[in-house]
Coordinates of C-alpha atoms and ligand atoms in Angstrom, one line a residue:
E135 CA 76.5 109.3 -14.8
L136 CA 73.5 107.5 -16.1
E137 CA 72.0 110.6 -17.6
E138 CA 75.2 111.2 -19.5
D139 CA 75.2 107.8 -20.9
V140 CA 71.6 108.1 -21.9
G141 CA 72.4 111.3 -23.6
R142 CA 75.1 109.6 -25.6
G143 CA 72.8 106.8 -26.8
W144 CA 72.2 106.8 -30.5
D145 CA 68.7 107.9 -30.3
G146 CA 68.2 108.8 -26.7
V147 CA 65.7 107.2 -24.4
R148 CA 62.0 107.8 -24.8
E149 CA 60.1 108.8 -21.7
G150 CA 58.4 106.0 -20.0
T151 CA 60.6 103.3 -21.4
V152 CA 62.9 103.2 -18.4
P153 CA 62.1 100.3 -16.0
A154 CA 63.1 100.3 -12.4
V155 CA 66.9 100.0 -12.5
V156 CA 69.2 100.9 -15.4
Y157 CA 72.8 99.9 -15.8
C158 CA 75.3 101.0 -18.3
L159 CA 76.4 98.0 -20.3
N160 CA 80.2 98.0 -19.8
E161 CA 82.5 95.2 -20.5
A162 CA 82.2 93.9 -17.0
L163 CA 78.4 93.5 -17.3
R164 CA 78.4 92.1 -20.9
P165 CA 79.3 88.5 -19.9
L166 CA 76.5 88.6 -17.3
V167 CA 74.0 89.6 -19.9
E168 CA 75.2 87.0 -22.3
A169 CA 74.8 84.4 -19.7
T170 CA 71.1 85.2 -19.4
K171 CA 70.7 84.7 -23.1
M172 CA 68.8 87.9 -23.5
C173 CA 67.5 88.7 -26.9
A174 CA 69.0 92.1 -27.4
L175 CA 72.6 91.0 -27.4
G176 CA 75.2 92.5 -29.6
G177 CA 78.1 94.9 -29.8
D178 CA 75.9 97.9 -30.1
V179 CA 74.0 97.5 -26.9
D180 CA 74.7 100.6 -24.8
L181 CA 72.3 100.4 -22.0
I182 CA 70.2 97.8 -20.5
A183 CA 67.5 97.8 -17.8
L184 CA 67.1 95.3 -15.1
D185 CA 63.7 93.8 -15.0
G186 CA 63.5 91.2 -12.4
Y187 CA 59.8 90.4 -12.1
E188 CA 59.8 87.1 -14.0
Q189 CA 61.8 83.9 -13.3
G190 CA 64.5 85.6 -11.4
V191 CA 66.7 88.1 -13.1
K192 CA 66.0 89.0 -16.7
F193 CA 67.5 91.7 -18.7
M194 CA 65.6 93.8 -21.2
A195 CA 66.8 96.4 -23.6
I196 CA 66.1 99.9 -22.3
D197 CA 65.2 101.2 -25.6
S198 CA 64.5 98.0 -27.4
W199 CA 64.7 99.2 -31.0
S200 CA 68.1 100.6 -30.8
S201 CA 69.5 97.9 -28.7
A202 CA 67.6 94.9 -30.1
W203 CA 69.9 94.6 -33.1
S204 CA 73.2 92.8 -33.1
H205 CA 74.5 94.8 -36.0
R206 CA 74.5 98.6 -36.4
P207 CA 71.6 99.3 -38.7
V208 CA 72.4 100.5 -42.2
C209 CA 70.2 102.1 -44.8
L210 CA 70.0 102.7 -48.5
D211 CA 70.6 106.4 -49.4
D212 CA 69.0 108.0 -52.4
G213 CA 71.7 106.8 -54.7
G214 CA 71.1 103.2 -53.6
E215 CA 74.3 103.1 -51.6
I216 CA 74.4 101.6 -48.1
V217 CA 75.1 104.1 -45.4
N218 CA 74.9 104.2 -41.6
E219 CA 71.4 104.6 -40.2
E220 CA 72.3 108.0 -38.7
V221 CA 72.9 109.3 -42.1
G222 CA 69.9 107.5 -43.5
L223 CA 67.7 109.1 -40.9
E224 CA 68.3 112.7 -42.1
G225 CA 65.6 114.4 -44.0
E226 CA 63.3 111.9 -45.6
G227 CA 65.3 109.1 -43.9
E228 CA 62.2 107.7 -42.2
E229 CA 61.0 106.3 -45.5
R230 CA 64.3 104.6 -46.3
L231 CA 64.8 100.9 -46.2
C232 CA 67.3 99.8 -43.6
V233 CA 68.7 96.5 -42.5
Y234 CA 68.1 95.4 -38.9
T235 CA 69.7 92.1 -37.8
K236 CA 69.3 90.2 -34.7
A237 CA 71.9 87.4 -34.9
G238 CA 70.8 85.6 -31.8
F239 CA 67.2 85.2 -32.8
N240 CA 65.8 81.7 -33.2
R241 CA 68.6 79.7 -31.5
G242 CA 71.3 81.6 -33.3
R243 CA 69.9 81.3 -36.8
G244 CA 69.3 85.0 -36.8
V245 CA 66.8 87.2 -38.5
S246 CA 67.3 90.2 -40.7
I247 CA 64.5 92.7 -41.3
V248 CA 64.6 95.1 -44.3
T249 CA 62.2 97.9 -43.5
T250 CA 61.9 101.5 -42.6
P251 CA 63.1 102.7 -39.2
S252 CA 59.6 103.3 -37.8
V253 CA 58.5 99.8 -38.7
A254 CA 61.7 98.4 -37.2
Q255 CA 60.7 100.0 -34.0
K256 CA 57.4 98.2 -34.0
F257 CA 59.2 94.9 -34.7
S258 CA 61.5 95.3 -31.8
S259 CA 58.7 95.6 -29.4
L260 CA 57.1 92.4 -30.5
P261 CA 57.1 89.5 -28.0
A262 CA 59.2 87.5 -30.5
C263 CA 61.9 90.1 -30.3
R264 CA 62.0 90.6 -26.6
A265 CA 61.8 87.0 -25.5
P266 CA 65.0 85.7 -24.1
M267 CA 66.8 83.5 -26.6
A268 CA 67.2 79.8 -26.1
E269 CA 70.5 77.9 -26.6
K270 CA 72.3 78.7 -29.8
G271 CA 71.6 75.8 -32.2
K272 CA 73.0 74.7 -35.5
G273 CA 71.9 75.8 -38.9
E274 CA 69.6 74.5 -41.5
N275 CA 67.9 71.1 -41.9
G276 CA 70.6 68.7 -40.6
D277 CA 69.9 68.9 -36.9
V278 CA 66.4 70.3 -37.3
E279 CA 65.3 67.3 -39.4
D280 CA 66.6 64.8 -36.9
S281 CA 64.1 65.7 -34.3
A282 CA 61.3 66.7 -36.7
I283 CA 58.3 64.6 -37.8
W284 CA 59.0 65.4 -41.5
Y285 CA 62.0 65.1 -43.8
T286 CA 62.9 66.6 -47.1
K287 CA 63.6 64.7 -50.3
S288 CA 64.0 65.4 -54.1
L289 CA 60.7 64.5 -55.8
P290 CA 60.4 64.0 -59.6
G291 CA 59.4 67.2 -61.3
K292 CA 58.9 69.1 -58.1
G293 CA 62.4 69.9 -56.8
I294 CA 62.7 69.3 -53.0
G295 CA 59.5 68.5 -51.1
M296 CA 58.6 67.7 -47.5
L297 CA 57.4 64.2 -46.5
A298 CA 55.9 62.8 -43.3
K299 CA 58.1 60.6 -41.1
K300 CA 55.1 59.0 -39.5
N301 CA 51.3 58.8 -39.8
L302 CA 49.6 62.1 -38.9
E303 CA 46.1 63.0 -38.0
R304 CA 44.1 66.2 -38.6
G305 CA 45.2 68.8 -36.2
D306 CA 48.8 67.4 -35.7
L307 CA 51.3 70.2 -35.6
I308 CA 53.8 69.4 -38.3
L309 CA 56.2 72.3 -37.8
E310 CA 56.8 75.7 -36.2
S311 CA 59.2 78.0 -37.8
N312 CA 60.6 81.5 -37.4
P313 CA 61.7 83.7 -40.3
V314 CA 65.3 84.4 -41.2
L315 CA 64.5 87.3 -43.5
I316 CA 61.6 89.8 -43.4
V317 CA 61.2 92.4 -46.1
N318 CA 58.9 95.4 -46.3
S319 CA 57.2 94.8 -49.6
A320 CA 55.6 98.2 -50.0
K321 CA 58.9 99.6 -51.3
T322 CA 60.3 99.0 -54.7
L323 CA 64.0 99.3 -55.5
G324 CA 66.4 99.1 -58.4
R325 CA 68.0 95.8 -59.2
K326 CA 71.4 96.8 -57.8
A327 CA 70.1 98.4 -54.7
G328 CA 67.8 95.4 -54.1
E329 CA 70.7 93.0 -54.4
E330 CA 72.8 95.2 -52.2
I331 CA 70.4 95.5 -49.3
L332 CA 69.2 91.9 -49.4
G333 CA 72.9 90.8 -49.7
R334 CA 73.8 92.8 -46.6
A335 CA 70.7 91.4 -44.7
V336 CA 71.5 87.8 -45.6
E337 CA 75.3 88.3 -45.0
Q338 CA 74.7 89.5 -41.4
L339 CA 72.9 86.2 -40.6
G340 CA 76.1 84.2 -40.6
V341 CA 77.4 81.6 -43.0
E342 CA 75.1 78.7 -42.2
T343 CA 71.9 80.7 -42.5
R344 CA 73.2 82.6 -45.5
N345 CA 74.0 79.3 -47.3
A346 CA 70.6 77.9 -46.4
Y347 CA 68.9 81.0 -47.9
L348 CA 71.0 80.6 -51.1
R349 CA 70.0 77.0 -51.4
L350 CA 66.3 77.9 -51.7
S351 CA 64.6 77.5 -55.1
R352 CA 64.8 80.3 -57.6
G353 CA 62.5 81.1 -60.5
L354 CA 64.6 83.2 -62.9
G355 CA 68.0 81.7 -62.4
D356 CA 69.7 85.1 -63.2
E357 CA 72.8 85.6 -61.1
N358 CA 72.4 89.4 -61.3
V359 CA 69.2 89.3 -59.2
K360 CA 69.9 86.2 -57.2
M361 CA 68.9 87.5 -53.8
Q362 CA 65.7 89.0 -55.1
D363 CA 64.9 85.9 -57.1
I364 CA 64.8 83.8 -54.0
L365 CA 62.6 86.3 -52.2
K366 CA 60.5 87.1 -55.3
W367 CA 60.5 90.8 -54.6
V368 CA 61.6 94.1 -56.0
I369 CA 60.2 95.5 -59.2
S370 CA 61.9 98.5 -60.8
S371 CA 62.3 100.4 -64.0
D372 CA 65.9 99.3 -64.3
I373 CA 64.9 95.6 -64.2
P374 CA 64.4 94.2 -67.7
R375 CA 60.8 94.2 -68.8
T376 CA 60.2 90.5 -68.3
Y377 CA 61.4 90.7 -64.7
A378 CA 59.3 93.8 -64.1
D379 CA 56.2 91.9 -65.1
S380 CA 54.5 91.7 -61.8
S381 CA 53.3 88.1 -62.4
V382 CA 56.8 87.0 -62.3
W383 CA 57.7 88.7 -59.1
F384 CA 54.5 88.2 -57.3
G385 CA 55.0 84.5 -57.3
R386 CA 56.8 84.7 -54.0
S387 CA 57.2 81.0 -53.9
N388 CA 59.5 80.9 -51.0
T389 CA 57.9 83.6 -49.0
F390 CA 55.0 84.0 -46.6
E391 CA 53.4 87.1 -45.4
V392 CA 53.9 88.7 -42.0
R393 CA 52.0 91.8 -40.9
V394 CA 53.7 94.3 -38.7
G395 CA 51.6 97.4 -37.7
W396 CA 49.2 96.2 -40.4
L397 CA 52.0 96.6 -43.0
M398 CA 52.6 93.6 -45.2
H399 CA 56.1 92.1 -45.2
L400 CA 57.4 89.2 -47.0
A401 CA 59.2 86.6 -44.9
I402 CA 61.4 83.6 -45.6
F403 CA 61.0 80.7 -43.3
L404 CA 63.6 78.1 -44.3
E405 CA 61.8 74.8 -43.7
P406 CA 58.3 75.8 -44.8
A407 CA 59.9 77.1 -48.1
R408 CA 60.2 73.4 -49.0
L409 CA 56.5 72.8 -48.9
N410 CA 55.2 72.1 -52.4
H411 CA 51.8 73.0 -53.7
D412 CA 48.6 70.9 -54.0
C413 CA 45.2 72.5 -54.9
A414 CA 43.6 70.3 -52.3
P415 CA 46.5 70.2 -49.8
N416 CA 46.8 67.9 -46.7
A417 CA 48.2 70.7 -44.6
Q418 CA 47.4 74.3 -43.7
Y419 CA 49.6 77.0 -42.3
Y420 CA 49.2 80.4 -40.6
V421 CA 51.6 83.0 -39.4
D422 CA 51.4 84.5 -35.9
S423 CA 52.7 88.0 -36.6
E424 CA 53.1 88.7 -32.9
T425 CA 55.6 85.9 -32.3
L426 CA 56.8 85.8 -35.9
T427 CA 56.0 82.1 -35.9
L428 CA 54.6 80.1 -38.8
Y429 CA 52.6 77.0 -37.9
V430 CA 51.9 74.1 -40.3
Q431 CA 49.2 71.6 -39.2
A432 CA 47.7 68.5 -40.9
V433 CA 44.2 68.9 -42.1
R434 CA 43.5 65.3 -42.9
P435 CA 45.3 62.0 -42.1
I436 CA 48.8 61.9 -43.8
A437 CA 50.5 58.6 -44.2
E438 CA 54.1 57.9 -43.4
D439 CA 56.3 59.0 -46.4
E440 CA 53.4 60.9 -48.0
E441 CA 54.2 64.3 -49.2
I442 CA 53.1 67.2 -47.1
T443 CA 51.5 70.0 -49.2
I444 CA 50.0 73.4 -48.8
S445 CA 48.0 75.5 -51.3
Y446 CA 49.5 78.4 -53.2
T447 CA 46.2 79.3 -54.9
S448 CA 42.6 80.0 -54.2
P449 CA 40.7 76.8 -53.9
F450 CA 37.6 78.4 -55.6
Q451 CA 39.2 79.1 -59.0
K452 CA 38.7 76.6 -61.7
A453 CA 41.6 74.4 -62.9
A454 CA 42.5 76.6 -65.9
A455 CA 42.7 79.7 -63.8
R456 CA 44.7 77.9 -61.1
Q457 CA 47.1 76.5 -63.7
E458 CA 47.6 79.9 -65.2
H459 CA 48.4 81.5 -61.9
L460 CA 50.8 78.7 -60.8
H461 CA 52.5 78.8 -64.1
Q462 CA 53.0 82.6 -64.2
A463 CA 53.9 83.0 -60.6
F464 CA 55.6 79.8 -59.7
H465 CA 56.7 78.4 -63.0
F466 CA 55.2 74.9 -62.8
T467 CA 52.3 72.9 -64.1
C468 CA 50.3 71.4 -61.4
S469 CA 49.5 67.7 -61.7
C470 CA 47.6 67.3 -58.4
N471 CA 44.4 65.2 -58.3
L472 CA 42.1 68.2 -58.6
C473 CA 43.9 69.3 -61.7
T474 CA 44.1 65.9 -63.4
T475 CA 40.4 65.4 -62.8
S476 CA 39.5 68.9 -63.8
Q477 CA 36.4 68.2 -65.9
E478 CA 34.7 66.7 -62.9
S479 CA 36.3 68.8 -60.2
D480 CA 35.4 72.0 -62.0
K481 CA 31.8 71.0 -62.0
S482 CA 31.9 70.5 -58.3
L483 CA 33.7 73.9 -57.9
T484 CA 30.9 75.6 -59.9
E485 CA 28.4 74.0 -57.6
I486 CA 30.3 75.1 -54.5
N487 CA 30.5 78.7 -55.7
E488 CA 26.8 78.7 -56.5
I489 CA 25.7 77.2 -53.2
Q490 CA 28.0 79.6 -51.3
E491 CA 26.5 82.5 -53.1
R492 CA 23.0 81.4 -52.3
L493 CA 23.8 80.7 -48.6
G494 CA 25.5 84.1 -48.3
D495 CA 22.5 85.9 -49.8
W496 CA 20.4 86.7 -46.7
D497 CA 17.7 88.7 -48.5
S498 CA 17.1 86.4 -51.5
D499 CA 13.4 85.8 -52.4
T500 CA 14.2 82.2 -53.4
P501 CA 14.2 80.2 -50.2
V502 CA 17.4 78.2 -49.3
Q503 CA 17.2 75.0 -47.4
P504 CA 19.5 73.5 -44.7
D505 CA 20.3 70.5 -47.0
E506 CA 22.2 72.9 -49.2
A507 CA 24.6 73.4 -46.4
Q508 CA 25.0 69.7 -46.1
R509 CA 25.6 69.4 -49.8
L510 CA 28.3 72.1 -49.5
I511 CA 30.1 70.1 -46.8
E512 CA 29.9 66.9 -49.0
L513 CA 31.4 68.7 -52.0
Y514 CA 34.3 70.1 -49.9
Q515 CA 35.0 66.6 -48.6
K516 CA 34.7 65.0 -52.0
L517 CA 37.3 67.4 -53.5
N518 CA 39.5 66.9 -50.4
L519 CA 39.3 70.6 -49.6
H520 CA 40.0 69.9 -45.9
A521 CA 42.2 72.9 -45.6
F522 CA 39.2 75.2 -46.1
L523 CA 36.4 73.5 -44.1
D524 CA 35.8 76.7 -42.1
M525 CA 33.7 77.9 -45.1
P526 CA 31.1 75.1 -45.3
F527 CA 31.0 74.5 -41.5
G528 CA 30.5 78.3 -41.0
F529 CA 27.7 78.4 -43.7
A530 CA 26.1 75.3 -42.0
S531 CA 26.1 76.9 -38.6
L532 CA 24.5 80.2 -39.8
M533 CA 22.1 78.3 -42.0
Y534 CA 20.8 76.1 -39.0
N535 CA 20.7 79.1 -36.8
S536 CA 18.6 81.0 -39.3
F537 CA 16.1 78.1 -39.2
G538 CA 16.1 78.1 -35.4
K539 CA 18.0 74.8 -35.1
E540 CA 20.0 75.5 -32.1
K541 CA 21.9 72.2 -31.6
K542 CA 23.1 72.0 -35.1
A543 CA 24.0 75.6 -35.2
V544 CA 26.3 75.2 -32.2
R545 CA 27.7 71.9 -33.5
Y546 CA 28.8 73.5 -36.8
A547 CA 30.0 76.7 -35.1
R548 CA 32.4 74.5 -33.1
M549 CA 33.6 72.8 -36.3
A550 CA 33.9 76.2 -38.1
A551 CA 36.0 77.5 -35.2
E552 CA 38.3 74.5 -35.2
A553 CA 38.8 74.8 -39.0
A554 CA 39.3 78.6 -38.9
E555 CA 42.0 78.1 -36.3
K556 CA 43.9 75.8 -38.7
R557 CA 43.6 78.3 -41.5
Y558 CA 44.1 81.6 -39.8
G559 CA 45.4 80.8 -36.3
P560 CA 43.8 81.5 -32.9
S561 CA 43.2 85.2 -33.8
A562 CA 41.0 84.3 -36.8
A563 CA 38.6 87.1 -37.6
D564 CA 35.5 84.9 -37.3
F565 CA 36.5 83.3 -34.0
G566 CA 34.4 85.8 -32.0
M567 CA 31.3 85.1 -34.0
W568 CA 31.6 81.3 -33.6
Q569 CA 32.2 81.7 -29.9
R570 CA 29.1 83.8 -29.6
I571 CA 27.0 81.3 -31.5
I572 CA 28.4 78.4 -29.4
G573 CA 27.7 80.3 -26.2
F574 CA 24.2 81.8 -27.1
P575 CA 22.9 81.1 -30.6
K576 CA 19.7 82.9 -29.9
G577 CA 21.6 86.1 -29.3
H578 CA 23.1 86.1 -32.8
W579 CA 21.4 88.2 -35.5
S580 CA 21.0 85.1 -37.7
W581 CA 18.8 83.3 -35.1
R582 CA 15.5 82.4 -36.9
Y583 CA 16.3 85.0 -39.5
R584 CA 15.0 82.8 -42.4
V585 CA 11.9 81.6 -40.5
D586 CA 10.7 85.0 -39.4
R587 CA 11.4 86.7 -42.7
Ligands
LIG760 C1 58.3 77.2 -52.2 S1 59.1 76.2 -53.4 C2 58.8 74.6 -52.8 C3 60.1 73.8 -52.6 C4 60.8 73.6 -53.9 N1 60.3 72.4 -54.5 C5 62.3 73.5 -53.7 O1 62.9 72.6 -54.2 O2 62.8 74.3 -52.9 C6 58.1 76.5 -54.8 C7 58.6 75.8 -56.1 O3 58.5 74.4 -56.0 C8 58.1 73.8 -57.2 N2 56.7 73.2 -56.9 C9 55.9 73.4 -55.9 N3 54.8 72.7 -56.0 C10 54.9 72.0 -57.1 C11 54.1 71.0 -57.8 N4 52.9 70.7 -57.2 N5 54.5 70.5 -58.9 C12 55.7 70.9 -59.5 N6 56.5 71.8 -58.9 C13 56.2 72.3 -57.7 C14 58.0 75.0 -58.2 O4 59.2 75.1 -58.8 C15 57.8 76.2 -57.2 O5 58.2 77.4 -57.8

C-alpha cells in the first residue's frame, strides 16, 4: 500500500530519504499533523514520515521539497505564462522560475520563494524550512512592534524610519527577522512575466503579508511594475530604457541578500526594510542563510528615540561617490554627519585607505610601525565607523603579531572577532583566523614576520 502511494507522489521518493516509519497522510491523520505544527503543512502533502527522536513525536516531510510547500508550485513557461510545475519541469524546465510558498512559515506570515526547482529543493532542506512552526501570529508591525525594542515613525525627508524605544548598548540585538519573499536574482524576466510571478508569490502569502509587502517603499512609482519596484529586481528588454538602466534596479533598497547553495537571492524582510541609511550607521546586520534569519545589532550606544540606521554603501568611498551611488540606486541625497562634514571626513577616509594599504602590504620595503594601526583605530572611531571595526582591529592584531607582541595581538584578535561577528555573523570568513591567533599567536604565519624580515 505504501509503495503504491509513494509511486503516486508527484516526484517519487528519493532513496535514502525515508526515515523509520512512513504514513500516508490521509484526512484522519491531517489534524494530528496540524496539531504538531509541523512546517510542511498544506493541502499538497501526500506522505509524511514519523521521526520521533526529538522532544516526543515530531513529523517531518518524507520528501521535503515536494511536501514542504503549502501551495502547489507553479512555474513560468517560455511564453511567460504561469503553469503547473509538472508542465514547467519538462525539457528545459529545470531552469524555469517557479513559485514555492510555505504559508505557515514564520508564525503564519509565510514565505514565497521564486527560484528554479533545483534551488527550491535546497531551500526545503534548510533548517529554517524543516523546523516545526510556532504559533500562528498576526501580520505586520502592529503586534510585532508592541513587544519590540524599536518602533517605526515617519521622519522628515526620509519616509518611514526605525527608532529605539530605549537606550541600547553595542552588541544589543535590535531585531531578528525572517523573509516573506526570496527571489533568485540570477534570472531576468520581462515586465509582464516579472509582475505575474511576483504577484502570484505575494498573493499566496495571504492578505496581511501581501498588504505589508505592498506598503514598502517604491523607487519608480510606476503601477505597471509595482511588484518589481518594491523588490528592485528584473531587467529586461521589454522594460523601458530608464528602467533597464541597471543603476535603477540594482538599488534594491528593500532587499537583503540570501545565499542558497552559493546562489545569490534577493530577500524581503518586512521590518528591516524600514531601516534607513547612514554612512556611519549605529547598527549592523547580517543574514544567516541557514536559518533564513536577518539579525540587526547595535554597534554603539543608541539613545531612546534615536533613529536606528544601517549602511547601504561602502564606508571606504568618498562622499561624492557615496552620494552618487545613493542617488542612482536609492533616489535620495544623504545628509548624514559624514556627508555634511565631507571635506574633513574625506581627508580621514583618504588616510584610512592609505594606512590600510600599507598595513596590508606585507612585502613593502618601507617599514610600517604599530602606531599606524593605532592611528587607524582612532580614525574609524573619529568617523563613527563602529559598524566596520573588524578592519582596524584585525589590522592591529596582525601588526602586533608581526612584531612579536603577543598580548596585544591576542587582544585585538578578540576585538576583531567580536566586530566581525556583528558584521558577518558567527560564520564570518575570518573567524577561524582570529581564533587561531587568540589560541596560539606564535603559530600564525604573521608571527614576527616584520621583525625577522
Ligand atoms: C529600505 S527603504 C527604508 C525605509 C523607507 N524610508 C520607507 O519609508 O519604507 C530605503 C528608502 O528610504 C529612503 N531613505 C533611506 N535612508 C535615507 C536617508 N538617509 N535620507 C533620506 N532618505 C532615505 C530612500 O527613499 C530609500 O530609497
